[in-house]
């Protein structure tokens, strides 16, 4: 076949077709590009919104921790406090700057240090069971507490310290001791003492009352 290149190029229909094709391709690329740009802008907006929500969430949690009545403390692998909330500072009698960076060893006697060591081993294994421990605050003030601990692990699953909610139970402990003393006094009193319910059933009788009636406490 013979092919006349010049006559082919001179045909208007060829250039019209080429122009339409070029315009279509350009518009298609523009649409695709715009979609990618819109998606990028949307993604940037979503990221910014999520960051703002995260900041607000962190602020709410911080406010909660800072204003709660119970103490909150975080310790690192070296057993040093890295964070204490105002309630724990007040409990111990130290300021934030005095407490942060100090070792827990400064606030516990030998007996309670041993309790802490055993509990830390449990934290390394992921245990979270609450326990009681007695702190020593400023001026050698003894503070009985109920600890609700949680371990902290890094992204590799390695133990990285722990935090705990610390509840002051000193007043409760003192009340329990006072109750024990009162009960001891009543149990050994020379006067018969009974406690009865609304149906007139005896649910407590001291030793003198039992002896005077000739019955045991269980009877």
PDB file of N, CA and C in Angstrom, residues 3-81:
ATOM      1  N   UNK A   3       1.260   5.244   0.997  1.00  0.00           N
ATOM      2  CA  UNK A   3       0.749   6.061   2.107  1.00  0.00           C
ATOM      3  C   UNK A   3       1.246   7.488   1.931  1.00  0.00           C
ATOM      4  N   UNK A   4       0.287   8.392   1.662  1.00  0.00           N
ATOM      5  CA  UNK A   4       0.622   9.803   1.456  1.00  0.00           C
ATOM      6  C   UNK A   4       0.524  10.524   2.797  1.00  0.00           C
ATOM      7  N   UNK A   5       1.666  10.717   3.453  1.00  0.00           N
ATOM      8  CA  UNK A   5       1.703  11.308   4.791  1.00  0.00           C
ATOM      9  C   UNK A   5       1.165  12.715   4.806  1.00  0.00           C
ATOM     10  N   UNK A   6       1.531  13.514   3.862  1.00  0.00           N
ATOM     11  CA  UNK A   6       1.138  14.919   3.829  1.00  0.00           C
ATOM     12  C   UNK A   6      -0.366  15.060   3.719  1.00  0.00           C
ATOM     13  N   UNK A   7      -0.980  14.257   2.812  1.00  0.00           N
ATOM     14  CA  UNK A   7      -2.431  14.347   2.612  1.00  0.00           C
ATOM     15  C   UNK A   7      -3.159  13.897   3.874  1.00  0.00           C
ATOM     16  N   UNK A   8      -2.535  12.971   4.610  1.00  0.00           N
ATOM     17  CA  UNK A   8      -3.146  12.472   5.850  1.00  0.00           C
ATOM     18  C   UNK A   8      -3.140  13.556   6.921  1.00  0.00           C
ATOM     19  N   UNK A   9      -1.996  14.265   6.985  1.00  0.00           N
ATOM     20  CA  UNK A   9      -1.860  15.324   7.980  1.00  0.00           C
ATOM     21  C   UNK A   9      -2.766  16.494   7.657  1.00  0.00           C
ATOM     22  N   UNK A  10      -2.971  16.734   6.356  1.00  0.00           N
ATOM     23  CA  UNK A  10      -3.778  17.883   5.941  1.00  0.00           C
ATOM     24  C   UNK A  10      -5.259  17.695   6.215  1.00  0.00           C
ATOM     25  N   UNK A  11      -5.709  16.500   6.540  1.00  0.00           N
ATOM     26  CA  UNK A  11      -7.137  16.264   6.779  1.00  0.00           C
ATOM     27  C   UNK A  11      -7.569  16.896   8.096  1.00  0.00           C
ATOM     28  N   UNK A  12      -8.561  17.770   8.107  1.00  0.00           N
ATOM     29  CA  UNK A  12      -9.036  18.435   9.347  1.00  0.00           C
ATOM     30  C   UNK A  12      -9.573  17.446  10.380  1.00  0.00           C
ATOM     31  N   UNK A  13     -10.225  16.385   9.908  1.00  0.00           N
ATOM     32  CA  UNK A  13     -10.842  15.429  10.835  1.00  0.00           C
ATOM     33  C   UNK A  13      -9.805  14.785  11.749  1.00  0.00           C
ATOM     34  N   UNK A  14      -8.595  14.617  11.195  1.00  0.00           N
ATOM     35  CA  UNK A  14      -7.529  13.992  11.986  1.00  0.00           C
ATOM     36  C   UNK A  14      -7.179  14.886  13.166  1.00  0.00           C
ATOM     37  N   UNK A  15      -7.037  16.169  12.893  1.00  0.00           N
ATOM     38  CA  UNK A  15      -6.654  17.111  13.953  1.00  0.00           C
ATOM     39  C   UNK A  15      -7.778  17.335  14.957  1.00  0.00           C
ATOM     40  N   UNK A  16      -9.014  17.310  14.450  1.00  0.00           N
ATOM     41  CA  UNK A  16     -10.160  17.433  15.365  1.00  0.00           C
ATOM     42  C   UNK A  16     -10.191  16.257  16.337  1.00  0.00           C
ATOM     43  N   UNK A  17      -9.989  15.051  15.770  1.00  0.00           N
ATOM     44  CA  UNK A  17      -9.985  13.844  16.610  1.00  0.00           C
ATOM     45  C   UNK A  17      -8.848  13.899  17.620  1.00  0.00           C
ATOM     46  N   UNK A  18      -7.674  14.297  17.149  1.00  0.00           N
ATOM     47  CA  UNK A  18      -6.510  14.391  18.033  1.00  0.00           C
ATOM     48  C   UNK A  18      -6.741  15.409  19.150  1.00  0.00           C
ATOM     49  N   UNK A  19      -7.339  16.574  18.748  1.00  0.00           N
ATOM     50  CA  UNK A  19      -7.585  17.627  19.734  1.00  0.00           C
ATOM     51  C   UNK A  19      -8.578  17.168  20.795  1.00  0.00           C
ATOM     52  N   UNK A  20      -9.651  16.504  20.351  1.00  0.00           N
ATOM     53  CA  UNK A  20     -10.666  16.006  21.300  1.00  0.00           C
ATOM     54  C   UNK A  20     -10.056  14.981  22.250  1.00  0.00           C
ATOM     55  N   UNK A  21      -9.244  14.113  21.668  1.00  0.00           N
ATOM     56  CA  UNK A  21      -8.590  13.081  22.493  1.00  0.00           C
ATOM     57  C   UNK A  21      -7.673  13.707  23.533  1.00  0.00           C
ATOM     58  N   UNK A  22      -6.891  14.717  23.091  1.00  0.00           N
ATOM     59  CA  UNK A  22      -5.963  15.407  24.001  1.00  0.00           C
ATOM     60  C   UNK A  22      -6.714  16.117  25.114  1.00  0.00           C
ATOM     61  N   UNK A  23      -7.815  16.785  24.746  1.00  0.00           N
ATOM     62  CA  UNK A  23      -8.634  17.483  25.753  1.00  0.00           C
ATOM     63  C   UNK A  23      -9.215  16.490  26.757  1.00  0.00           C
ATOM     64  N   UNK A  24      -9.706  15.342  26.247  1.00  0.00           N
ATOM     65  CA  UNK A  24     -10.306  14.327  27.117  1.00  0.00           C
ATOM     66  C   UNK A  24      -9.287  13.772  28.106  1.00  0.00           C
ATOM     67  N   UNK A  25      -8.087  13.486  27.572  1.00  0.00           N
ATOM     68  CA  UNK A  25      -7.030  12.962  28.440  1.00  0.00           C
ATOM     69  C   UNK A  25      -6.643  13.991  29.492  1.00  0.00           C
ATOM     70  N   UNK A  26      -6.529  15.262  29.064  1.00  0.00           N
ATOM     71  CA  UNK A  26      -6.148  16.338  29.998  1.00  0.00           C
ATOM     72  C   UNK A  26      -7.191  16.503  31.094  1.00  0.00           C
ATOM     73  N   UNK A  27      -8.471  16.506  30.668  1.00  0.00           N
ATOM     74  CA  UNK A  27      -9.548  16.638  31.651  1.00  0.00           C
ATOM     75  C   UNK A  27      -9.570  15.450  32.608  1.00  0.00           C
ATOM     76  N   UNK A  28      -9.329  14.274  32.049  1.00  0.00           N
ATOM     77  CA  UNK A  28      -9.305  13.069  32.899  1.00  0.00           C
ATOM     78  C   UNK A  28      -8.215  13.137  33.944  1.00  0.00           C
ATOM     79  N   UNK A  29      -7.041  13.561  33.500  1.00  0.00           N
ATOM     80  CA  UNK A  29      -5.919  13.697  34.427  1.00  0.00           C
ATOM     81  C   UNK A  29      -6.215  14.752  35.495  1.00  0.00           C
ATOM     82  N   UNK A  30      -6.890  15.848  35.045  1.00  0.00           N
ATOM     83  CA  UNK A  30      -7.221  16.920  35.978  1.00  0.00           C
ATOM     84  C   UNK A  30      -8.203  16.427  37.045  1.00  0.00           C
ATOM     85  N   UNK A  31      -9.208  15.654  36.605  1.00  0.00           N
ATOM     86  CA  UNK A  31     -10.199  15.101  37.541  1.00  0.00           C
ATOM     87  C   UNK A  31      -9.536  14.177  38.548  1.00  0.00           C
ATOM     88  N   UNK A  32      -8.653  13.279  38.010  1.00  0.00           N
ATOM     89  CA  UNK A  32      -7.939  12.348  38.893  1.00  0.00           C
ATOM     90  C   UNK A  32      -7.078  13.109  39.893  1.00  0.00           C
ATOM     91  N   UNK A  33      -6.371  14.133  39.382  1.00  0.00           N
ATOM     92  CA  UNK A  33      -5.496  14.949  40.242  1.00  0.00           C
ATOM     93  C   UNK A  33      -6.308  15.660  41.318  1.00  0.00           C
ATOM     94  N   UNK A  34      -7.450  16.233  40.890  1.00  0.00           N
ATOM     95  CA  UNK A  34      -8.301  16.945  41.849  1.00  0.00           C
ATOM     96  C   UNK A  34      -8.823  16.010  42.924  1.00  0.00           C
ATOM     97  N   UNK A  35      -9.153  14.796  42.504  1.00  0.00           N
ATOM     98  CA  UNK A  35      -9.636  13.821  43.484  1.00  0.00           C
ATOM     99  C   UNK A  35      -8.562  13.510  44.511  1.00  0.00           C
ATOM    100  N   UNK A  36      -7.330  13.325  44.010  1.00  0.00           N
ATOM    101  CA  UNK A  36      -6.219  13.042  44.921  1.00  0.00           C
ATOM    102  C   UNK A  36      -5.954  14.233  45.839  1.00  0.00           C
ATOM    103  N   UNK A  37      -6.034  15.434  45.290  1.00  0.00           N
ATOM    104  CA  UNK A  37      -5.818  16.643  46.101  1.00  0.00           C
ATOM    105  C   UNK A  37      -6.895  16.758  47.162  1.00  0.00           C
ATOM    106  N   UNK A  38      -8.188  16.533  46.712  1.00  0.00           N
ATOM    107  CA  UNK A  38      -9.296  16.599  47.669  1.00  0.00           C
ATOM    108  C   UNK A  38      -9.123  15.562  48.772  1.00  0.00           C
ATOM    109  N   UNK A  39      -8.704  14.358  48.359  1.00  0.00           N
ATOM    110  CA  UNK A  39      -8.489  13.289  49.337  1.00  0.00           C
ATOM    111  C   UNK A  39      -7.364  13.656  50.301  1.00  0.00           C
ATOM    112  N   UNK A  40      -6.314  14.264  49.767  1.00  0.00           N
ATOM    113  CA  UNK A  40      -5.182  14.678  50.610  1.00  0.00           C
ATOM    114  C   UNK A  40      -5.617  15.755  51.594  1.00  0.00           C
ATOM    115  N   UNK A  41      -6.389  16.746  51.065  1.00  0.00           N
ATOM    116  CA  UNK A  41      -6.868  17.822  51.934  1.00  0.00           C
ATOM    117  C   UNK A  41      -7.789  17.262  53.006  1.00  0.00           C
ATOM    118  N   UNK A  42      -8.672  16.310  52.620  1.00  0.00           N
ATOM    119  CA  UNK A  42      -9.585  15.680  53.565  1.00  0.00           C
ATOM    120  C   UNK A  42      -8.814  14.910  54.632  1.00  0.00           C
ATOM    121  N   UNK A  43      -7.780  14.192  54.191  1.00  0.00           N
ATOM    122  CA  UNK A  43      -6.972  13.430  55.134  1.00  0.00           C
ATOM    123  C   UNK A  43      -6.278  14.357  56.124  1.00  0.00           C
ATOM    124  N   UNK A  44      -5.731  15.485  55.599  1.00  0.00           N
ATOM    125  CA  UNK A  44      -5.084  16.457  56.474  1.00  0.00           C
ATOM    126  C   UNK A  44      -6.081  17.014  57.483  1.00  0.00           C
ATOM    127  N   UNK A  45      -7.299  17.277  57.023  1.00  0.00           N
ATOM    128  CA  UNK A  45      -8.343  17.808  57.893  1.00  0.00           C
ATOM    129  C   UNK A  45      -8.720  16.779  58.953  1.00  0.00           C
ATOM    130  N   UNK A  46      -8.851  15.520  58.540  1.00  0.00           N
ATOM    131  CA  UNK A  46      -9.195  14.461  59.490  1.00  0.00           C
ATOM    132  C   UNK A  46      -8.111  14.294  60.537  1.00  0.00           C
ATOM    133  N   UNK A  47      -6.859  14.346  60.100  1.00  0.00           N
ATOM    134  CA  UNK A  47      -5.737  14.220  61.038  1.00  0.00           C
ATOM    135  C   UNK A  47      -5.756  15.357  62.045  1.00  0.00           C
ATOM    136  N   UNK A  48      -6.003  16.562  61.549  1.00  0.00           N
ATOM    137  CA  UNK A  48      -6.033  17.738  62.422  1.00  0.00           C
ATOM    138  C   UNK A  48      -7.179  17.622  63.433  1.00  0.00           C
ATOM    139  N   UNK A  49      -8.341  17.151  62.957  1.00  0.00           N
ATOM    140  CA  UNK A  49      -9.500  16.988  63.848  1.00  0.00           C
ATOM    141  C   UNK A  49      -9.223  15.936  64.920  1.00  0.00           C
ATOM    142  N   UNK A  50      -8.580  14.836  64.505  1.00  0.00           N
ATOM    143  CA  UNK A  50      -8.259  13.783  65.467  1.00  0.00           C
ATOM    144  C   UNK A  50      -7.241  14.263  66.499  1.00  0.00           C
ATOM    145  N   UNK A  51      -6.285  15.067  66.031  1.00  0.00           N
ATOM    146  CA  UNK A  51      -5.297  15.613  66.960  1.00  0.00           C
ATOM    147  C   UNK A  51      -5.961  16.533  67.974  1.00  0.00           C
ATOM    148  N   UNK A  52      -6.916  17.343  67.500  1.00  0.00           N
ATOM    149  CA  UNK A  52      -7.639  18.250  68.400  1.00  0.00           C
ATOM    150  C   UNK A  52      -8.465  17.468  69.410  1.00  0.00           C
ATOM    151  N   UNK A  53      -9.123  16.388  68.951  1.00  0.00           N
ATOM    152  CA  UNK A  53      -9.900  15.542  69.858  1.00  0.00           C
ATOM    153  C   UNK A  53      -9.003  14.877  70.891  1.00  0.00           C
ATOM    154  N   UNK A  54      -7.815  14.437  70.440  1.00  0.00           N
ATOM    155  CA  UNK A  54      -6.869  13.795  71.348  1.00  0.00           C
ATOM    156  C   UNK A  54      -6.396  14.767  72.420  1.00  0.00           C
ATOM    157  N   UNK A  55      -6.110  16.007  72.005  1.00  0.00           N
ATOM    158  CA  UNK A  55      -5.668  17.029  72.961  1.00  0.00           C
ATOM    159  C   UNK A  55      -6.765  17.313  73.985  1.00  0.00           C
ATOM    160  N   UNK A  56      -8.011  17.436  73.493  1.00  0.00           N
ATOM    161  CA  UNK A  56      -9.131  17.686  74.402  1.00  0.00           C
ATOM    162  C   UNK A  56      -9.329  16.516  75.356  1.00  0.00           C
ATOM    163  N   UNK A  57      -9.184  15.286  74.831  1.00  0.00           N
ATOM    164  CA  UNK A  57      -9.331  14.098  75.669  1.00  0.00           C
ATOM    165  C   UNK A  57      -8.255  14.052  76.743  1.00  0.00           C
ATOM    166  N   UNK A  58      -7.010  14.369  76.352  1.00  0.00           N
ATOM    167  CA  UNK A  58      -5.914  14.385  77.317  1.00  0.00           C
ATOM    168  C   UNK A  58      -6.144  15.439  78.392  1.00  0.00           C
ATOM    169  N   UNK A  59      -6.686  16.593  77.986  1.00  0.00           N
ATOM    170  CA  UNK A  59      -6.969  17.662  78.944  1.00  0.00           C
ATOM    171  C   UNK A  59      -8.036  17.226  79.944  1.00  0.00           C
ATOM    172  N   UNK A  60      -9.062  16.518  79.445  1.00  0.00           N
ATOM    173  CA  UNK A  60     -10.126  16.045  80.338  1.00  0.00           C
ATOM    174  C   UNK A  60      -9.587  15.035  81.341  1.00  0.00           C
ATOM    175  N   UNK A  61      -8.786  14.077  80.849  1.00  0.00           N
ATOM    176  CA  UNK A  61      -8.209  13.074  81.744  1.00  0.00           C
ATOM    177  C   UNK A  61      -7.262  13.719  82.756  1.00  0.00           C
ATOM    178  N   UNK A  62      -6.486  14.683  82.314  1.00  0.00           N
ATOM    179  CA  UNK A  62      -5.563  15.375  83.230  1.00  0.00           C
ATOM    180  C   UNK A  62      -6.355  16.110  84.305  1.00  0.00           C
ATOM    181  N   UNK A  63      -7.437  16.780  83.879  1.00  0.00           N
ATOM    182  CA  UNK A  63      -8.264  17.493  84.843  1.00  0.00           C
ATOM    183  C   UNK A  63      -8.863  16.529  85.854  1.00  0.00           C
ATOM    184  N   UNK A  64      -9.308  15.361  85.364  1.00  0.00           N
ATOM    185  CA  UNK A  64      -9.874  14.343  86.246  1.00  0.00           C
ATOM    186  C   UNK A  64      -8.852  13.874  87.270  1.00  0.00           C
ATOM    187  N   UNK A  65      -7.631  13.571  86.792  1.00  0.00           N
ATOM    188  CA  UNK A  65      -6.573  13.078  87.676  1.00  0.00           C
ATOM    189  C   UNK A  65      -6.127  14.161  88.655  1.00  0.00           C
ATOM    190  N   UNK A  66      -6.052  15.410  88.164  1.00  0.00           N
ATOM    191  CA  UNK A  66      -5.564  16.500  88.999  1.00  0.00           C
ATOM    192  C   UNK A  66      -6.550  16.863  90.106  1.00  0.00           C
ATOM    193  N   UNK A  67      -7.854  16.617  89.880  1.00  0.00           N
ATOM    194  CA  UNK A  67      -8.865  17.041  90.850  1.00  0.00           C
ATOM    195  C   UNK A  67      -9.439  15.904  91.681  1.00  0.00           C
ATOM    196  N   UNK A  68      -9.081  14.650  91.396  1.00  0.00           N
ATOM    197  CA  UNK A  68      -9.649  13.538  92.153  1.00  0.00           C
ATOM    198  C   UNK A  68      -9.113  13.512  93.582  1.00  0.00           C
ATOM    199  N   UNK A  69      -9.917  12.945  94.493  1.00  0.00           N
ATOM    200  CA  UNK A  69      -9.557  12.901  95.908  1.00  0.00           C
ATOM    201  C   UNK A  69      -8.488  11.857  96.205  1.00  0.00           C
ATOM    202  N   UNK A  70      -8.450  10.795  95.425  1.00  0.00           N
ATOM    203  CA  UNK A  70      -7.443   9.752  95.618  1.00  0.00           C
ATOM    204  C   UNK A  70      -6.116  10.172  94.984  1.00  0.00           C
ATOM    205  N   UNK A  71      -5.030   9.661  95.530  1.00  0.00           N
ATOM    206  CA  UNK A  71      -3.719   9.941  94.971  1.00  0.00           C
ATOM    207  C   UNK A  71      -3.462   9.110  93.727  1.00  0.00           C
ATOM    208  N   UNK A  72      -2.639   9.637  92.837  1.00  0.00           N
ATOM    209  CA  UNK A  72      -2.201   8.905  91.641  1.00  0.00           C
ATOM    210  C   UNK A  72      -0.695   9.095  91.500  1.00  0.00           C
ATOM    211  N   UNK A  73       0.022   7.985  91.352  1.00  0.00           N
ATOM    212  CA  UNK A  73       1.468   8.049  91.190  1.00  0.00           C
ATOM    213  C   UNK A  73       1.946   7.119  90.096  1.00  0.00           C
ATOM    214  N   UNK A  74       3.012   7.535  89.398  1.00  0.00           N
ATOM    215  CA  UNK A  74       3.616   6.709  88.346  1.00  0.00           C
ATOM    216  C   UNK A  74       5.096   6.530  88.687  1.00  0.00           C
ATOM    217  N   UNK A  75       5.590   5.297  88.617  1.00  0.00           N
ATOM    218  CA  UNK A  75       7.003   5.020  88.891  1.00  0.00           C
ATOM    219  C   UNK A  75       7.643   4.363  87.682  1.00  0.00           C
ATOM    220  N   UNK A  76       8.945   4.604  87.506  1.00  0.00           N
ATOM    221  CA  UNK A  76       9.672   4.007  86.391  1.00  0.00           C
ATOM    222  C   UNK A  76      10.372   2.728  86.836  1.00  0.00           C
ATOM    223  N   UNK A  77      11.242   2.214  85.973  1.00  0.00           N
ATOM    224  CA  UNK A  77      11.948   0.964  86.276  1.00  0.00           C
ATOM    225  C   UNK A  77      12.899   1.095  87.464  1.00  0.00           C
ATOM    226  N   UNK A  78      13.348   2.309  87.739  1.00  0.00           N
ATOM    227  CA  UNK A  78      14.262   2.541  88.860  1.00  0.00           C
ATOM    228  C   UNK A  78      13.521   2.843  90.153  1.00  0.00           C
ATOM    229  N   UNK A  79      12.214   2.631  90.124  1.00  0.00           N
ATOM    230  CA  UNK A  79      11.394   2.824  91.320  1.00  0.00           C
ATOM    231  C   UNK A  79      11.292   4.289  91.719  1.00  0.00           C
ATOM    232  N   UNK A  80      11.463   5.185  90.745  1.00  0.00           N
ATOM    233  CA  UNK A  80      11.376   6.617  91.023  1.00  0.00           C
ATOM    234  C   UNK A  80      10.034   7.163  90.528  1.00  0.00           C
ATOM    235  N   UNK A  81       9.498   8.083  91.294  1.00  0.00           N
ATOM    236  CA  UNK A  81       8.238   8.714  90.914  1.00  0.00           C
ATOM    237  C   UNK A  81       8.450   9.643  89.725  1.00  0.00           C
TER     238      UNK A  81
END
